Short mmCIF file of C-alpha atoms in Angstrom, two decimals:
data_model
loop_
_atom_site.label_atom_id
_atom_site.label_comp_id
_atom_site.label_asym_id
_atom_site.label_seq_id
_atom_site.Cartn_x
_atom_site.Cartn_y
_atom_site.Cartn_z
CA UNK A 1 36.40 -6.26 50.28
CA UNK A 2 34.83 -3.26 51.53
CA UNK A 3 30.83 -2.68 50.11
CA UNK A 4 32.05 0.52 48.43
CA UNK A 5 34.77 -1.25 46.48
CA UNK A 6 32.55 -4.11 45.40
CA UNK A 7 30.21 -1.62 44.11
CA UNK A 8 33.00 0.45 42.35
CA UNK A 9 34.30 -2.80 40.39
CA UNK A 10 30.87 -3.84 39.47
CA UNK A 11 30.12 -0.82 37.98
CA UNK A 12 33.64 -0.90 35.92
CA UNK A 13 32.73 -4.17 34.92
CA UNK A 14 29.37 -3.19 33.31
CA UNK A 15 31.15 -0.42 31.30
CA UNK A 16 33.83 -2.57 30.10
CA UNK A 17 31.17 -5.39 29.09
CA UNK A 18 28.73 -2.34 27.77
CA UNK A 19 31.67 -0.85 25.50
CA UNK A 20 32.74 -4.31 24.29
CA UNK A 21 29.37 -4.80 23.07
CA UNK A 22 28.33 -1.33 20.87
CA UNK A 23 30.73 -0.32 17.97
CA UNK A 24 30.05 2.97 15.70
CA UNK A 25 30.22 3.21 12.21
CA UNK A 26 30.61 6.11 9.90
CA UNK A 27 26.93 6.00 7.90
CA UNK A 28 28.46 6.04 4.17
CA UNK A 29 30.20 3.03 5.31
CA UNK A 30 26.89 1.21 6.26
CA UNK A 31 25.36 2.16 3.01
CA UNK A 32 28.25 1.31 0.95
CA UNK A 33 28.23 -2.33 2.61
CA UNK A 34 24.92 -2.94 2.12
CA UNK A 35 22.75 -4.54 -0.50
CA UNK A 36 23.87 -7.60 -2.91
CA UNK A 37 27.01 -5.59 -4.41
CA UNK A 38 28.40 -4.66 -1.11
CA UNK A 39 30.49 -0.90 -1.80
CA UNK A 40 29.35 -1.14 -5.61
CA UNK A 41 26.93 1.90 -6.57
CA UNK A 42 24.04 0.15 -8.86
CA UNK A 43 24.42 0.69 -12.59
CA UNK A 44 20.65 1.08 -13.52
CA UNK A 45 22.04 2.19 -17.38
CA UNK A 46 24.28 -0.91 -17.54
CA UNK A 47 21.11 -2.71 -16.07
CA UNK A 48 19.04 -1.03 -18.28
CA UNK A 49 20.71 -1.81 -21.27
CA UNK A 50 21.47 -5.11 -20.76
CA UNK A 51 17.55 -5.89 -19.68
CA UNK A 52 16.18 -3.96 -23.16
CA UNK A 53 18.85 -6.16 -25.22
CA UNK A 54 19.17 -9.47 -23.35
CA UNK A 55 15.04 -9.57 -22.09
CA UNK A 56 12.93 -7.23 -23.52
CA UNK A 57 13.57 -7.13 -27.11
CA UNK A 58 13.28 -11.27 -27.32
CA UNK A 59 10.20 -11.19 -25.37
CA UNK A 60 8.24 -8.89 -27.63
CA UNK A 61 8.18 -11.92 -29.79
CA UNK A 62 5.39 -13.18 -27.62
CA UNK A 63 4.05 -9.77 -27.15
CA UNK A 64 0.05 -9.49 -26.94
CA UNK A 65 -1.71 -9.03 -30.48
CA UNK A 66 -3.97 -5.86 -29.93
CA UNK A 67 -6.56 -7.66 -32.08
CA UNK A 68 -7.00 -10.08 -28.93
CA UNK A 69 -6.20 -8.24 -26.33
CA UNK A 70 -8.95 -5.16 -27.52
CA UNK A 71 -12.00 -7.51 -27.84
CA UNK A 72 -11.05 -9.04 -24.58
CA UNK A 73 -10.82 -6.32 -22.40
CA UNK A 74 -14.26 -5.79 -24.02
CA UNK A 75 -15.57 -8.48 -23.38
CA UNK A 76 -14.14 -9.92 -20.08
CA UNK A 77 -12.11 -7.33 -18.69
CA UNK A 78 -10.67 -9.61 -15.75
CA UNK A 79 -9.55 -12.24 -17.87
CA UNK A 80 -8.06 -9.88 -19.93
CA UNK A 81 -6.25 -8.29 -17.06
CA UNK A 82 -5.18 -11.93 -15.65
CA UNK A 83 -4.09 -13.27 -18.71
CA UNK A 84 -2.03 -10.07 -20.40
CA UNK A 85 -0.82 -7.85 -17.81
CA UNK A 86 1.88 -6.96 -15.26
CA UNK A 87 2.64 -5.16 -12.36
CA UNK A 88 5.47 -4.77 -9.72
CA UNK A 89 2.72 -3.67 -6.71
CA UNK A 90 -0.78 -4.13 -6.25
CA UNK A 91 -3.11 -1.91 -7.13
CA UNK A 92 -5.21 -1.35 -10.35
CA UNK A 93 -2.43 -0.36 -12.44
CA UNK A 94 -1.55 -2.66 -15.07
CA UNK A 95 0.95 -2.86 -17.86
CA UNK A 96 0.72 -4.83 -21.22
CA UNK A 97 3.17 -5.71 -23.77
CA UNK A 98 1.53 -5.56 -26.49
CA UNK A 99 1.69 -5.72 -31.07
CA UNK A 100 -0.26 -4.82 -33.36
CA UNK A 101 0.10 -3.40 -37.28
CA UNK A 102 -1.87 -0.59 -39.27
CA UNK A 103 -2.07 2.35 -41.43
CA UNK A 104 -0.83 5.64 -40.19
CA UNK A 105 -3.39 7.92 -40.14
CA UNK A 106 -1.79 11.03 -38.68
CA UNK A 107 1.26 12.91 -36.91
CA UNK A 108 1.93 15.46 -34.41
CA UNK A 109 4.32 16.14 -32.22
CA UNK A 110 3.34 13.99 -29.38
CA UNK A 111 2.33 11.13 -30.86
CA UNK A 112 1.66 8.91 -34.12
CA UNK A 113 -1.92 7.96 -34.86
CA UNK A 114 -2.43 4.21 -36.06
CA UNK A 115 -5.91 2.62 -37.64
CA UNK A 116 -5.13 -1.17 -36.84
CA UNK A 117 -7.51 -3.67 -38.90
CA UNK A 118 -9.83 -3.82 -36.53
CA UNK A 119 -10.89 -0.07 -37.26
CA UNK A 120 -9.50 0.49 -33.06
CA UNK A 121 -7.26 3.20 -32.98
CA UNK A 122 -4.15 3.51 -31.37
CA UNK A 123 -1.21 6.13 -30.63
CA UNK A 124 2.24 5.72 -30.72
CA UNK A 125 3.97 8.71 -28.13
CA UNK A 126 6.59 10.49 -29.64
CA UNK A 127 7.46 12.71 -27.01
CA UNK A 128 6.16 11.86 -23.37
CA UNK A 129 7.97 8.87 -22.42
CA UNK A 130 7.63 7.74 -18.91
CA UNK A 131 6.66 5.69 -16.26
CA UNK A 132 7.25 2.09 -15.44
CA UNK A 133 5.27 0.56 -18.84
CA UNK A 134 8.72 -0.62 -20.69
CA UNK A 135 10.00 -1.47 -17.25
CA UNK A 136 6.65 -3.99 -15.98
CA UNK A 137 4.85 -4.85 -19.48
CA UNK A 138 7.07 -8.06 -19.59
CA UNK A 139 6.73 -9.52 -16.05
CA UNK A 140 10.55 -10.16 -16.32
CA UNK A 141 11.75 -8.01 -13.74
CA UNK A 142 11.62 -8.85 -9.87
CA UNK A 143 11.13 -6.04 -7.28
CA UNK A 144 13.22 -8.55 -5.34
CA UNK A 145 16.30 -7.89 -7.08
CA UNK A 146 16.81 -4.45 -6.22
CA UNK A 147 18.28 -3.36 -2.64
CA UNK A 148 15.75 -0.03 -2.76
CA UNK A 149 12.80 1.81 -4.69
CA UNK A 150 15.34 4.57 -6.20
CA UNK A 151 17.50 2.01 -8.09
CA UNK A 152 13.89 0.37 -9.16
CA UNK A 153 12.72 3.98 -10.21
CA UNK A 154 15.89 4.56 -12.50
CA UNK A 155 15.60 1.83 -14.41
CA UNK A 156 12.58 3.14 -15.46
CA UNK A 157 13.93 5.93 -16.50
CA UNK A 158 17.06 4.60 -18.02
CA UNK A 159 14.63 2.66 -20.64
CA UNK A 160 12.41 5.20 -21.47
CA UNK A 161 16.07 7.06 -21.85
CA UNK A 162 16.42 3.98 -24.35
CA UNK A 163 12.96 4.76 -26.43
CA UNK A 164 13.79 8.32 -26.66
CA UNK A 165 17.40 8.22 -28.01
CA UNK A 166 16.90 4.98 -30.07
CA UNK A 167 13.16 4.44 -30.85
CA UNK A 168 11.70 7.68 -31.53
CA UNK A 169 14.32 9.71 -33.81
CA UNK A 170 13.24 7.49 -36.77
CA UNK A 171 10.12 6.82 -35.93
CA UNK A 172 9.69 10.34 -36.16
CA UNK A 173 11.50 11.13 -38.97
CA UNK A 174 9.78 8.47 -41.25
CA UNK A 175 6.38 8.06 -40.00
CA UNK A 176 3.61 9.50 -42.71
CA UNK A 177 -0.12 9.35 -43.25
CA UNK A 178 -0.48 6.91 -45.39
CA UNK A 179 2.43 4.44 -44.28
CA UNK A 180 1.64 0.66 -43.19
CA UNK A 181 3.49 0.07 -39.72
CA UNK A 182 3.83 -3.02 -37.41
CA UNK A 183 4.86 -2.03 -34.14
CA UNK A 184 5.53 -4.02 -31.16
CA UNK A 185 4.90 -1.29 -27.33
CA UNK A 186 4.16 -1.08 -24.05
CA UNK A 187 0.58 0.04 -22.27
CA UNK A 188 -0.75 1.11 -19.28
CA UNK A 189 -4.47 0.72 -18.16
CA UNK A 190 -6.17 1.07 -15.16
CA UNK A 191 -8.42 -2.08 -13.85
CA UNK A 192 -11.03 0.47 -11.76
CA UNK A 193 -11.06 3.01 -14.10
CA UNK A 194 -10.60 1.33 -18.35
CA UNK A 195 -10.93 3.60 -20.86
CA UNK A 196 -9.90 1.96 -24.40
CA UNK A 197 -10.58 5.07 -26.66
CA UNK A 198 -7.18 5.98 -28.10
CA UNK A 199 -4.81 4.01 -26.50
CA UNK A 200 -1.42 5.26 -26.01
CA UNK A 201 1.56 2.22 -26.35
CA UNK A 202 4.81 3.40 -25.28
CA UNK A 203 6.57 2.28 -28.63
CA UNK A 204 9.53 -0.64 -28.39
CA UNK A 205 10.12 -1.83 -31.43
CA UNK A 206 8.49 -0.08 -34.89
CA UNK A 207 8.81 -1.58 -38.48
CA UNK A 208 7.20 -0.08 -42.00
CA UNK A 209 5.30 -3.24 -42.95
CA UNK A 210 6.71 -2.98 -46.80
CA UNK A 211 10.31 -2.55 -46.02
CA UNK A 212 10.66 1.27 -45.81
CA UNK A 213 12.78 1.28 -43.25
CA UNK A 214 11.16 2.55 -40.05
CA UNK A 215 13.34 0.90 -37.58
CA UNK A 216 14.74 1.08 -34.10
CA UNK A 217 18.71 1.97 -34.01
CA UNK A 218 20.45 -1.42 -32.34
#
């Protein structure tokens, strides 16, 4: 066989093994065959939902009393922080889930002022709900089980979407100076910079101590 020719079929048999070995996809089909529901967009309201219902709401039984977890922080700030709080990341933000009980001292629009027992004072929002608090005060959710950061981020806001439409309305509505409140919520604190004056919970679950009625819609 003639040099030339030899080269010629060599080269054809390159291409052939080369085209044989590459095959092109349309991009939305990648991305709809990835993650752990291959072609199923994730449902972070159904998620959501079923994590406020089936996880959170139990676990606020073993929520943090505020009359321990005040003095601690006080007192030994990173036993405090070791013992009580969450996080997805690293880093010096923190997350508590936390209860407490006390007399309503005030209300405005953004939040709901509360003397606990104590004589701390704490605030209940009312109308700035966000963040990751109700999503990482638990420690029951794993970064693992999400495919990306976006589906992580929207569960966030699917729950405070919770608080707002199913927390707040009577919360708002009933709260008065005066009224005696247990309340079970969600904090955020910072490990390098603490500041305990006024703390804000993200409110979960809110109760008039004497039966009046203050409570979260199921």
């Amino acid at each position: 066989m003639p040099k030339n020719l030899k080269y010629t079929v060599f080269l054809v048999l390159i291409a052939v093994v080369a085209y044989n070995s590459f095959y092109f996809k349309k991009l939305d089909d990648v991305k709809a065959n990835t993650g752990s529901n291959a072609g199923e967009k994730f449902d972070a309201a159904a998620y959501a939902q079923n994590f406020w219902t089936a996880k959170l709401l139990p676990a606020s039984a073993h929520a943090t009393e505020l009359s321990t977890l005040i003095p601690l922080l006080k007192t030994d700030e990173a036993k405090a922080f070791a013992t009580y709080s969450h996080a997805l990341g690293i880093g010096n933000i923190r997350y508590f889930l936390v209860k407490g009980d006390g007399k309503i001292t005030a209300v405005s629009d953004n939040d709901v002022t509360v003397s606990l027992p104590s004589g701390e004072v704490v605030k209940l929002a009312t109308e700035y709900i966000f963040g990751n608090a109700a999503r990482d005060a638990s420690g029951l959710i794993k970064i693992t089980e999400f495919d990306n950061t976006m589906d992580l981020n929207n569960v966030s806001a699917e729950l405070n979407k919770i608080i707002r439409n199913s927390v707040l309305p009577t919360l708002k509505s009933s709260a008065k100076p005066g009224n005696t409140i247990t309340f079970i919520g969600a904090i955020e604190l910072n490990k390098a910079h603490l500041h305990l004056e006024n703390l804000e919970v993200i409110p979960i679950s809110v109760h008039e101590a004497a039966g009046m009625g203050v409570r979260e819609k199921e």
